[in-house]
Amino acid sequence: MGISKPSPAFSFLLIFALYFSLYTITPTTSSASLQDQFINCLHKNTHVYFPLESTFFAPAKNVSMFSEVLQSTAQNLRYLTKSMPKPGFIFKPLHESHVQASIICSKKLGTHVRIRSGGHDYEGLSYVSKIENPFIVMDLSKLRRVNINIKDNSAWVQAGATVGELYYRIAEKSRVHGFPAGLCSSLGIGGHITGGAYGSMMRKYGLGADNVLDAKIVDANGKILDRKAMGEDTFWAIRGGAGGSFGIILEWKIKLVPVPKTVTVFTVTKTLQQDPGNKILSKWQMVADKLVDELFIRVIFNVAANNGSKTATTSYNAVFLGNKGMLMKVMNKSFPELGLTPKDCTEMSWLESIVYISGFASRTPTKVLLQGKSPFPKNNFKAKSDFVKKPIPESGLKGIFKKLLKEDNPMMIWNPYGGMMARIPESQIPFPHRKGVIFKIQYVTNWPDSDRRQNKHINWIRDLYSFMTPYVSTNPRQAYVNYRDLDLGQNKKRCKSNVNQAQAWGASYFKGNFERLVKIKTKVDPRNIFRHEQSIPPMLVQN
């Protein structure tokens, strides 16, 4: 289904958001003249009209509008400071042929492009480039069509739609269908699935990427390809191999999964004083991956005030695919130490549970999912990740809490594995973190703009990460690619990517699947058109 010239007969979308895609090299022209050249080139390569006032945003034209668009979906304020590189302009395509034309024109003009759907890349790589200058941003937020087909249990969703929008549109058509993707409702679906996409149904159905049936991408030649046209290797690579390496995701075809009409949620919070000896937390480590597949209990660690001092808290935050009575039977049998009572539990629809698990206030209407907004204010943050394969002993837990109490606003989340995640082979898609993983850790520290001690906070999280070394996976020390972490290593400037250097983060994110990803990259994008600080490099970059 490949086509060499863009046609208005197609629709549009992305391959990564929390991610991005990138192109070749850097011109010396001004951003204003570059934009004019880019626009002229687009006109020659697409037949679909694009009004300049609503599709192009440049500081030379209107700096306040440019800043508003740049900041609109950027989630990490650390990458919006004055010192961070800014794109020469932002382009918001309205049609998939605009994306095709953008690839053709970026290659012709030697312009580097970053692609943004949801803006959730933890290191800001969908809207900032430190290795390419100048660069532009293609923002896919106007490409957000969702088509639900309940009859064949599938949906086509464009890359600019958020997971919240997708969930809402599914529930509009059926109360007994869902999709096992992210817990954060403002994630852009394009980039989210390219990294794996986990959520509260992962133990029952696996990842979002495990439930993809087809896709449409724009490749390095500006062609639109579906699964058949791209081939099974590329289709394998884009489902978990991360965004910005193999093409631009325009659209995913996903498999809908059954959900009950009634699900049950709870959050039970314990202070250090309420869990002496960390007995509850230790028991969670023993059972979290062995509970029934329908039950997802994560643990959220925070620091709270306590009579003038600070204490650490652990919140057991859960979604159960079933009613309250069924849940109580499971908990009384497998995890009585938590002391869960029926009063702690709330029955609701699956869609309402998305609002709950996303962190919105109680009784927030489900239409909030259509707004594409996070319930939490934007901040500066740094995050890291780990995978745990054996329970952390009491001495390790004490050390963790000691570290947490030293930071101003830390957070740590333990997400349980097991269930379907343990039954899917490591090599089925590039996401390799499967059998043997008890839980995944996300470490986060965040601070407001008024706090000028960025180095203090980043040094703290690096110190905690170092402390955790004896308690987490080794050879390699695994990491989740959707929790992007440039501390693991980076590609060099421009096209000077090196496979041996990339092995450092490639093994952490993809384990043994990294080698296959490199081979596929070499085949489909030998010139390294799609690249960024942690993209998959080809074996040899061709000029």
Coordinates of C-alpha atoms in Angstrom, one line a residue:
M1 CA 0.0 0.0 0.0
G2 CA 3.0 2.3 -0.3
I3 CA 2.6 5.5 -2.3
S4 CA 5.4 7.7 -3.5
K5 CA 3.4 11.0 -3.8
P6 CA 1.1 12.3 -1.0
S7 CA -2.6 12.1 -1.9
P8 CA -5.6 13.6 -0.1
A9 CA -7.2 10.2 -0.1
F10 CA -5.4 9.4 3.2
S11 CA -6.0 10.4 6.8
F12 CA -3.3 11.3 9.3
L13 CA -1.2 10.6 12.3
L14 CA 2.0 9.8 14.3
I15 CA 4.5 7.3 15.5
F16 CA 5.3 8.7 18.8
A17 CA 4.4 11.4 21.2
L18 CA 5.8 11.2 24.4
Y19 CA 8.2 10.8 21.5
F20 CA 9.0 12.0 18.1
S21 CA 10.7 11.4 14.8
L22 CA 13.5 13.1 13.2
Y23 CA 15.1 14.0 10.0
T24 CA 18.2 15.0 8.4
I25 CA 20.4 17.8 8.8
T26 CA 20.8 21.4 9.7
P27 CA 20.6 24.3 7.3
T28 CA 22.2 27.7 7.9
T29 CA 19.2 29.7 6.8
S30 CA 17.2 31.8 9.2
S31 CA 14.0 30.3 10.7
A32 CA 11.9 32.8 8.8
S33 CA 13.3 31.9 5.4
L34 CA 13.3 28.2 6.4
Q35 CA 9.6 28.4 7.1
D36 CA 8.9 30.1 3.8
Q37 CA 10.8 27.4 2.0
F38 CA 9.1 24.7 3.9
I39 CA 5.6 26.1 3.1
N40 CA 6.4 26.5 -0.6
C41 CA 7.6 22.9 -0.6
L42 CA 4.5 21.7 1.2
H43 CA 2.3 23.3 -1.4
K44 CA 4.1 21.4 -4.1
N45 CA 3.7 18.0 -2.3
T46 CA 0.1 18.0 -1.0
H47 CA -3.2 18.8 -2.5
V48 CA -4.9 19.4 0.8
Y49 CA -5.2 23.0 1.9
F50 CA -3.6 24.2 5.2
P51 CA -4.4 27.7 6.4
L52 CA -1.2 29.3 7.6
E53 CA -2.7 31.1 10.6
S54 CA -3.8 27.9 12.2
T55 CA -1.1 25.5 11.2
F56 CA 2.2 27.5 11.4
F57 CA 3.5 29.1 14.5
A58 CA 6.9 30.9 14.6
P59 CA 8.5 33.3 17.1
A60 CA 9.3 35.7 14.2
K61 CA 5.6 36.0 13.4
N62 CA 3.9 36.0 16.8
V63 CA 6.1 35.1 19.8
S64 CA 3.2 34.9 22.3
M65 CA 1.2 32.5 20.1
F66 CA 4.3 30.5 19.4
S67 CA 5.1 30.1 23.1
E68 CA 1.5 29.2 23.8
V69 CA 1.5 26.4 21.2
L70 CA 5.0 25.2 22.3
Q71 CA 3.9 25.0 25.9
S72 CA 0.4 23.6 25.3
T73 CA 1.1 19.9 25.6
A74 CA 4.7 20.0 26.9
Q75 CA 4.6 18.2 30.2
N76 CA 8.1 18.8 31.7
L77 CA 8.7 22.5 32.4
R78 CA 12.4 21.7 32.8
Y79 CA 12.6 21.7 29.0
L80 CA 10.8 25.0 28.5
T81 CA 13.3 27.3 30.2
K82 CA 14.9 30.2 28.2
S83 CA 18.2 28.3 27.9
M84 CA 16.6 25.3 26.2
P85 CA 16.8 25.2 22.3
K86 CA 13.5 26.2 20.7
P87 CA 12.2 25.1 17.3
G88 CA 12.4 27.5 14.4
F89 CA 8.6 27.0 14.0
I90 CA 5.8 24.6 14.8
F91 CA 3.6 23.0 12.1
K92 CA 0.3 21.4 13.0
P93 CA -0.8 19.2 10.0
L94 CA -4.5 18.8 9.3
H95 CA -4.2 15.7 7.1
E96 CA -2.0 12.7 6.7
S97 CA -0.7 14.0 3.3
H98 CA 0.7 17.0 5.2
V99 CA 2.8 14.6 7.2
Q100 CA 4.0 12.9 4.0
A101 CA 4.9 16.2 2.5
S102 CA 6.7 17.3 5.6
I103 CA 9.0 14.3 5.4
I104 CA 9.7 15.0 1.7
C105 CA 10.4 18.7 2.4
S106 CA 12.5 18.1 5.5
K107 CA 14.8 15.9 3.5
K108 CA 14.9 18.3 0.6
L109 CA 15.7 21.3 2.8
G110 CA 18.0 19.4 5.2
T111 CA 15.7 20.2 8.1
H112 CA 15.5 18.2 11.3
V113 CA 12.0 17.6 12.6
R114 CA 10.7 16.5 16.0
I115 CA 7.2 15.0 16.2
R116 CA 4.9 15.6 19.1
S117 CA 1.5 14.0 19.8
G118 CA 1.0 14.2 23.6
G119 CA 4.1 15.9 24.7
H120 CA 4.8 13.4 27.5
D121 CA 8.3 12.5 26.6
Y122 CA 10.1 12.6 30.0
E123 CA 13.2 14.2 28.6
G124 CA 11.3 16.6 26.3
L125 CA 12.5 15.0 23.1
S126 CA 9.3 15.6 21.2
Y127 CA 9.8 19.4 21.4
V128 CA 13.5 20.0 22.2
S129 CA 16.6 18.9 20.4
K130 CA 20.1 19.4 21.8
I131 CA 21.8 17.5 18.9
E132 CA 20.2 19.2 15.9
N133 CA 20.1 23.0 15.3
P134 CA 18.0 24.4 13.8
F135 CA 15.0 22.1 14.1
I136 CA 11.3 22.3 13.8
V137 CA 8.4 20.6 15.6
M138 CA 5.5 18.8 13.9
D139 CA 2.6 18.8 16.4
L140 CA 0.0 16.1 15.6
S141 CA -2.7 17.3 18.0
K142 CA -5.1 18.1 15.2
L143 CA -5.1 14.5 14.0
R144 CA -7.2 12.8 16.6
R145 CA -10.0 10.9 14.9
V146 CA -11.3 7.8 16.7
N147 CA -13.4 5.3 14.9
I148 CA -14.9 2.5 17.0
N149 CA -16.2 -0.8 15.5
I150 CA -17.9 -2.8 18.2
K151 CA -19.0 -5.5 15.8
D152 CA -15.4 -6.7 15.2
N153 CA -14.0 -5.5 18.5
S154 CA -11.6 -3.0 17.0
A155 CA -10.9 0.7 16.6
W156 CA -8.8 3.0 14.5
V157 CA -7.3 5.9 16.4
Q158 CA -5.1 8.7 15.1
A159 CA -1.9 9.5 16.8
G160 CA -2.9 12.9 18.1
A161 CA -5.8 11.6 20.2
T162 CA -5.2 11.1 23.9
V163 CA -5.8 7.8 25.7
G164 CA -8.6 9.6 27.6
E165 CA -10.4 10.4 24.4
L166 CA -10.0 6.9 23.1
Y167 CA -11.4 5.4 26.4
Y168 CA -14.4 7.8 26.3
R169 CA -15.2 7.0 22.6
I170 CA -15.1 3.3 23.4
A171 CA -17.5 3.7 26.3
E172 CA -19.8 5.8 24.2
K173 CA -20.4 2.7 22.1
S174 CA -20.2 0.0 24.7
R175 CA -20.0 -0.3 28.5
V176 CA -18.4 -3.8 28.2
H177 CA -15.5 -2.9 26.0
G178 CA -12.2 -1.3 26.9
F179 CA -8.5 -1.0 25.9
P180 CA -5.5 -1.9 28.2
A181 CA -3.4 1.3 27.8
G182 CA -2.2 4.1 30.1
L183 CA -3.1 5.4 33.5
C184 CA -2.5 9.0 32.5
S185 CA -5.5 10.2 30.5
S186 CA -3.6 13.0 28.7
L187 CA -1.1 10.7 27.0
G188 CA -0.9 11.0 23.2
I189 CA -1.8 7.6 21.8
G190 CA 0.7 7.8 19.0
G191 CA 3.9 7.8 21.1
H192 CA 2.4 6.0 24.0
I193 CA 1.9 2.7 22.2
T194 CA 5.3 2.8 20.6
G195 CA 6.9 2.4 24.0
G196 CA 4.6 -0.4 25.2
A197 CA 1.6 1.3 27.0
Y198 CA 0.8 -0.2 30.3
G199 CA -2.3 0.4 32.5
S200 CA -4.5 -1.1 35.1
M201 CA -5.6 -4.0 32.8
M202 CA -2.0 -5.1 31.9
R203 CA -2.2 -8.2 34.2
K204 CA -5.4 -9.3 32.4
Y205 CA -4.6 -8.4 28.8
G206 CA -1.0 -7.3 28.5
L207 CA 0.1 -3.9 27.1
G208 CA -1.6 -1.6 24.7
A209 CA 1.2 -2.6 22.2
D210 CA 0.3 -6.3 22.7
N211 CA -3.2 -5.4 21.4
V212 CA -2.4 -3.7 18.1
L213 CA -3.9 -5.2 15.0
D214 CA -2.6 -2.8 12.3
A215 CA -1.0 0.6 11.8
K216 CA -0.4 3.3 9.3
I217 CA 2.9 5.0 9.2
V218 CA 4.8 7.5 7.1
D219 CA 8.2 6.1 6.3
A220 CA 11.6 7.7 5.5
N221 CA 10.6 8.1 1.9
G222 CA 7.3 9.9 2.6
K223 CA 5.2 6.8 1.8
I224 CA 2.1 5.8 3.8
L225 CA 2.4 2.1 4.7
D226 CA -0.1 -0.2 6.5
R227 CA 0.9 -3.5 8.2
K228 CA 1.0 -5.4 4.9
A229 CA 3.0 -2.8 3.1
M230 CA 5.5 -2.2 5.9
G231 CA 6.1 -5.9 6.6
E232 CA 6.1 -7.8 9.8
D233 CA 9.5 -6.7 10.9
T234 CA 8.6 -3.0 10.9
F235 CA 5.2 -3.8 12.4
W236 CA 7.0 -5.6 15.2
A237 CA 9.5 -2.8 15.7
I238 CA 6.9 0.0 16.1
R239 CA 5.0 -1.8 18.8
G240 CA 7.3 -1.2 21.8
G241 CA 10.5 -0.2 20.0
A242 CA 9.8 3.4 21.0
G243 CA 9.0 6.4 18.8
G244 CA 11.3 8.4 16.5
S245 CA 13.3 5.5 14.9
F246 CA 11.2 3.8 12.2
G247 CA 8.7 6.4 10.9
I248 CA 5.8 8.5 12.0
I249 CA 2.7 6.8 13.3
L250 CA -0.4 8.1 11.7
E251 CA -2.9 5.7 13.1
W252 CA -3.2 2.5 15.2
K253 CA -5.8 -0.2 14.7
I254 CA -6.3 -1.7 18.2
K255 CA -8.1 -4.7 19.6
L256 CA -10.9 -3.9 22.1
V257 CA -11.1 -6.2 25.1
P258 CA -14.0 -7.2 27.3
V259 CA -14.6 -5.4 30.6
P260 CA -17.4 -6.0 33.1
K261 CA -20.2 -3.5 33.6
T262 CA -19.0 -3.1 37.2
V263 CA -15.4 -2.6 38.4
T264 CA -14.2 -1.8 41.9
V265 CA -11.6 0.7 43.0
F266 CA -9.9 1.5 46.3
T267 CA -7.0 3.5 47.8
V268 CA -5.7 2.6 51.2
T269 CA -3.0 4.8 52.6
K270 CA -0.6 3.9 55.4
T271 CA 2.0 6.0 57.1
L272 CA 5.3 4.5 58.3
Q273 CA 3.8 4.4 61.8
Q274 CA 0.8 2.4 60.5
D275 CA 3.0 -0.3 58.9
P276 CA 5.6 -1.1 61.6
G277 CA 8.4 -3.3 60.2
N278 CA 7.0 -2.7 56.7
K279 CA 5.0 -5.9 57.0
I280 CA 2.2 -4.8 54.7
L281 CA 4.6 -3.6 52.0
S282 CA 6.7 -6.8 52.3
K283 CA 3.5 -8.9 51.8
W284 CA 2.5 -6.8 48.8
Q285 CA 5.9 -7.7 47.2
M286 CA 5.1 -11.4 47.8
V287 CA 1.6 -11.4 46.3
A288 CA 1.3 -8.5 43.9
D289 CA 2.3 -10.5 40.8
K290 CA 0.4 -13.6 41.9
L291 CA -3.0 -12.2 42.6
V292 CA -5.9 -13.0 40.2
D293 CA -5.3 -11.3 36.8
E294 CA -8.3 -9.1 37.2
L295 CA -6.7 -7.3 40.2
F296 CA -4.1 -4.5 39.8
I297 CA -2.7 -3.0 43.0
R298 CA 0.0 -0.4 42.7
V299 CA 1.8 1.3 45.5
I300 CA 2.4 5.1 45.4
F301 CA 5.0 6.4 47.8
N302 CA 4.8 10.1 48.9
V303 CA 6.1 12.3 51.7
A304 CA 3.5 14.1 53.9
A305 CA 3.5 16.4 56.9
N306 CA 3.1 14.7 60.3
N307 CA 2.8 16.8 63.4
G308 CA 5.4 19.4 62.3
S309 CA 7.7 16.8 60.8
K310 CA 7.6 14.6 57.7
T311 CA 6.6 11.0 57.2
A312 CA 6.5 8.7 54.2
T313 CA 3.2 7.2 53.1
T314 CA 2.4 4.2 50.9
S315 CA -1.0 4.3 49.1
Y316 CA -2.3 1.0 47.8
N317 CA -4.2 2.1 44.7
A318 CA -6.3 -0.5 42.9
V319 CA -8.7 -1.4 40.1
F320 CA -10.5 -4.8 40.1
L321 CA -12.4 -6.1 37.1
G322 CA -15.4 -7.2 39.1
N323 CA -17.7 -6.3 42.0
K324 CA -17.0 -5.4 45.6
G325 CA -18.0 -8.8 46.9
M326 CA -15.7 -10.7 44.6
L327 CA -12.8 -8.3 45.4
M328 CA -13.2 -8.8 49.2
K329 CA -13.0 -12.6 48.8
V330 CA -9.7 -12.2 46.8
M331 CA -8.2 -9.7 49.4
N332 CA -9.3 -11.7 52.5
K333 CA -7.7 -14.8 51.0
S334 CA -4.5 -13.4 49.5
F335 CA -3.7 -10.0 51.1
P336 CA -5.6 -9.7 54.5
E337 CA -2.6 -7.7 55.9
L338 CA -3.9 -4.6 54.1
G339 CA -7.0 -4.6 56.2
L340 CA -9.3 -3.7 53.3
T341 CA -13.0 -3.2 54.2
P342 CA -16.1 -2.9 52.0
K343 CA -16.2 0.8 53.0
D344 CA -12.9 1.3 51.3
C345 CA -14.2 0.0 48.0
T346 CA -16.3 1.9 45.4
E347 CA -18.1 0.2 42.5
M348 CA -18.2 2.1 39.2
S349 CA -18.0 1.7 35.4
W350 CA -14.7 0.9 33.7
L351 CA -14.7 4.5 32.2
E352 CA -15.2 6.0 35.7
S353 CA -12.3 3.9 37.0
I354 CA -10.1 5.6 34.3
V355 CA -11.0 9.0 35.8
Y356 CA -10.3 7.6 39.3
I357 CA -6.9 6.0 38.5
S358 CA -5.8 9.1 36.5
G359 CA -6.0 11.1 39.8
F360 CA -9.0 13.3 39.2
A361 CA -11.1 14.4 42.2
S362 CA -14.0 12.2 43.3
R363 CA -17.1 12.5 41.2
T364 CA -15.4 14.3 38.3
P365 CA -17.6 13.8 35.2
T366 CA -16.1 11.4 32.7
K367 CA -16.2 14.1 30.0
V368 CA -13.0 15.4 31.6
L369 CA -11.3 12.7 29.6
L370 CA -12.1 14.7 26.4
Q371 CA -10.1 17.7 27.5
G372 CA -6.7 16.1 27.2
K373 CA -5.5 17.6 30.4
S374 CA -3.7 16.1 33.4
P375 CA -5.3 16.5 36.8
F376 CA -1.9 17.6 38.2
P377 CA -0.2 21.0 37.6
K378 CA 2.8 21.0 35.3
N379 CA 6.2 21.1 37.0
N380 CA 9.8 20.5 36.4
F381 CA 10.7 16.9 37.0
K382 CA 13.3 14.2 36.6
A383 CA 12.3 10.5 36.5
K384 CA 14.0 7.1 36.3
S385 CA 12.9 3.5 36.3
D386 CA 13.8 0.0 37.4
F387 CA 12.4 -3.6 37.4
V388 CA 12.4 -5.8 40.5
K389 CA 12.7 -9.6 40.3
K390 CA 13.0 -10.5 44.0
P391 CA 11.4 -8.9 47.0
I392 CA 13.4 -6.0 48.5
P393 CA 14.4 -6.9 52.1
E394 CA 13.5 -4.9 55.2
S395 CA 17.0 -3.2 55.2
G396 CA 16.4 -2.0 51.7
L397 CA 12.9 -0.7 52.5
K398 CA 14.3 1.3 55.5
G399 CA 16.9 2.8 53.2
I400 CA 14.4 3.8 50.6
F401 CA 12.2 5.6 53.2
K402 CA 15.3 7.4 54.6
K403 CA 16.1 8.6 51.1
L404 CA 12.6 9.8 50.4
L405 CA 12.4 11.8 53.6
K406 CA 15.4 13.8 52.4
E407 CA 13.7 15.2 49.3
D408 CA 11.1 18.0 49.1
N409 CA 8.6 16.4 46.7
P410 CA 9.5 12.9 45.8
M411 CA 7.3 10.2 44.5
M412 CA 7.8 6.5 43.7
I413 CA 5.3 4.1 42.1
W414 CA 5.5 0.3 42.2
N415 CA 3.4 -1.3 39.4
P416 CA 2.7 -5.0 39.7
Y417 CA 3.5 -7.5 36.9
G418 CA 2.6 -11.2 36.6
G419 CA -0.6 -12.5 35.0
M420 CA -0.7 -12.0 31.2
M421 CA 2.6 -10.0 31.4
A422 CA 4.4 -13.2 32.5
R423 CA 2.8 -15.3 29.8
I424 CA 3.8 -13.2 26.8
P425 CA 7.3 -14.1 25.5
E426 CA 10.0 -11.4 25.7
S427 CA 10.5 -11.3 22.0
Q428 CA 6.9 -11.1 20.9
I429 CA 7.3 -7.3 20.6
P430 CA 10.4 -5.2 21.5
F431 CA 9.1 -4.6 25.0
P432 CA 11.0 -7.4 26.9
H433 CA 10.0 -6.9 30.6
R434 CA 8.0 -10.0 31.1
K435 CA 8.4 -13.3 33.0
G436 CA 10.2 -13.0 36.3
V437 CA 9.4 -9.3 36.9
I438 CA 7.5 -8.8 40.2
F439 CA 7.1 -5.1 39.7
K440 CA 8.4 -2.0 38.0
I441 CA 9.6 1.1 39.9
Q442 CA 9.1 4.7 38.7
Y443 CA 11.1 7.3 40.6
V444 CA 10.2 10.9 40.3
T445 CA 11.2 14.2 41.9
N446 CA 9.5 17.5 40.9
W447 CA 9.9 21.1 41.8
P448 CA 8.2 24.4 40.8
D449 CA 9.8 27.1 38.7
S450 CA 10.4 29.2 41.8
D451 CA 12.8 26.5 43.1
R452 CA 16.2 27.2 41.5
R453 CA 17.9 24.1 43.0
Q454 CA 17.5 21.9 40.0
N455 CA 20.9 20.2 40.5
K456 CA 20.0 19.3 44.0
H457 CA 16.9 17.5 43.0
I458 CA 18.5 15.7 40.1
N459 CA 21.4 14.6 42.2
W460 CA 19.0 13.3 44.8
I461 CA 17.2 11.0 42.3
R462 CA 20.5 9.8 40.9
D463 CA 21.7 9.0 44.5
L464 CA 18.4 7.0 45.1
Y465 CA 18.9 5.2 41.8
S466 CA 22.4 4.3 42.9
F467 CA 21.2 3.1 46.3
M468 CA 18.7 0.7 44.6
T469 CA 21.4 -1.1 42.5
P470 CA 21.5 -4.2 44.8
Y471 CA 17.7 -4.7 44.7
V472 CA 16.8 -4.4 41.0
S473 CA 17.5 -6.3 37.8
T474 CA 21.1 -6.7 36.5
N475 CA 22.8 -7.6 33.3
P476 CA 21.3 -5.5 32.0
R477 CA 19.7 -3.1 34.6
Q478 CA 16.3 -2.8 32.9
A479 CA 14.4 0.4 32.2
Y480 CA 11.1 1.4 30.7
V481 CA 11.6 3.3 27.4
N482 CA 8.4 5.4 28.0
Y483 CA 10.1 6.7 31.2
R484 CA 12.9 8.2 29.0
D485 CA 16.1 8.6 30.9
L486 CA 19.1 10.3 29.2
D487 CA 21.3 9.4 32.1
L488 CA 21.5 6.0 30.4
G489 CA 23.4 7.5 27.4
Q490 CA 22.8 9.5 24.3
N491 CA 23.4 9.5 20.6
K492 CA 25.9 12.0 19.3
K493 CA 25.1 15.1 17.3
R494 CA 23.5 14.9 13.9
C495 CA 23.9 11.5 12.2
K496 CA 26.9 10.3 14.2
S497 CA 25.0 7.5 15.9
N498 CA 27.0 4.5 17.1
V499 CA 25.5 1.1 17.7
N500 CA 28.0 0.2 20.3
Q501 CA 27.3 3.4 22.3
A502 CA 23.5 2.9 21.9
Q503 CA 23.9 -0.6 23.3
A504 CA 24.1 1.1 26.8
W505 CA 20.5 2.2 26.8
G506 CA 19.3 -0.2 24.1
A507 CA 19.9 -3.2 26.3
S508 CA 18.2 -1.6 29.3
Y509 CA 15.1 -0.7 27.3
F510 CA 14.9 -3.7 25.0
K511 CA 17.3 -6.4 26.3
G512 CA 18.0 -9.0 23.5
N513 CA 15.5 -7.3 21.2
F514 CA 17.8 -4.4 20.6
E515 CA 19.9 -6.3 18.0
R516 CA 16.8 -7.0 15.9
L517 CA 15.7 -3.4 16.2
V518 CA 19.1 -2.3 14.8
K519 CA 18.8 -4.7 11.9
I520 CA 15.3 -3.4 11.1
K521 CA 16.4 0.2 11.4
T522 CA 19.3 -0.4 9.0
K523 CA 16.9 -1.9 6.5
V524 CA 14.1 0.7 6.6
D525 CA 16.0 3.9 7.5
P526 CA 19.7 3.5 6.6
R527 CA 20.2 7.3 6.3
N528 CA 18.9 7.7 9.9
I529 CA 16.3 10.2 8.9
F530 CA 14.3 9.4 12.1
R531 CA 16.7 10.1 14.9
H532 CA 17.0 11.7 18.3
E533 CA 19.1 11.4 21.5
Q534 CA 18.0 7.8 22.1
S535 CA 16.7 6.6 18.8
I536 CA 17.7 3.2 17.4
P537 CA 20.8 3.8 15.2
P538 CA 21.4 1.9 11.9
M539 CA 24.6 -0.2 11.6
L540 CA 26.2 2.4 9.3
V541 CA 24.8 5.8 8.5
Q542 CA 24.6 6.4 4.8
N543 CA 25.1 9.9 3.4

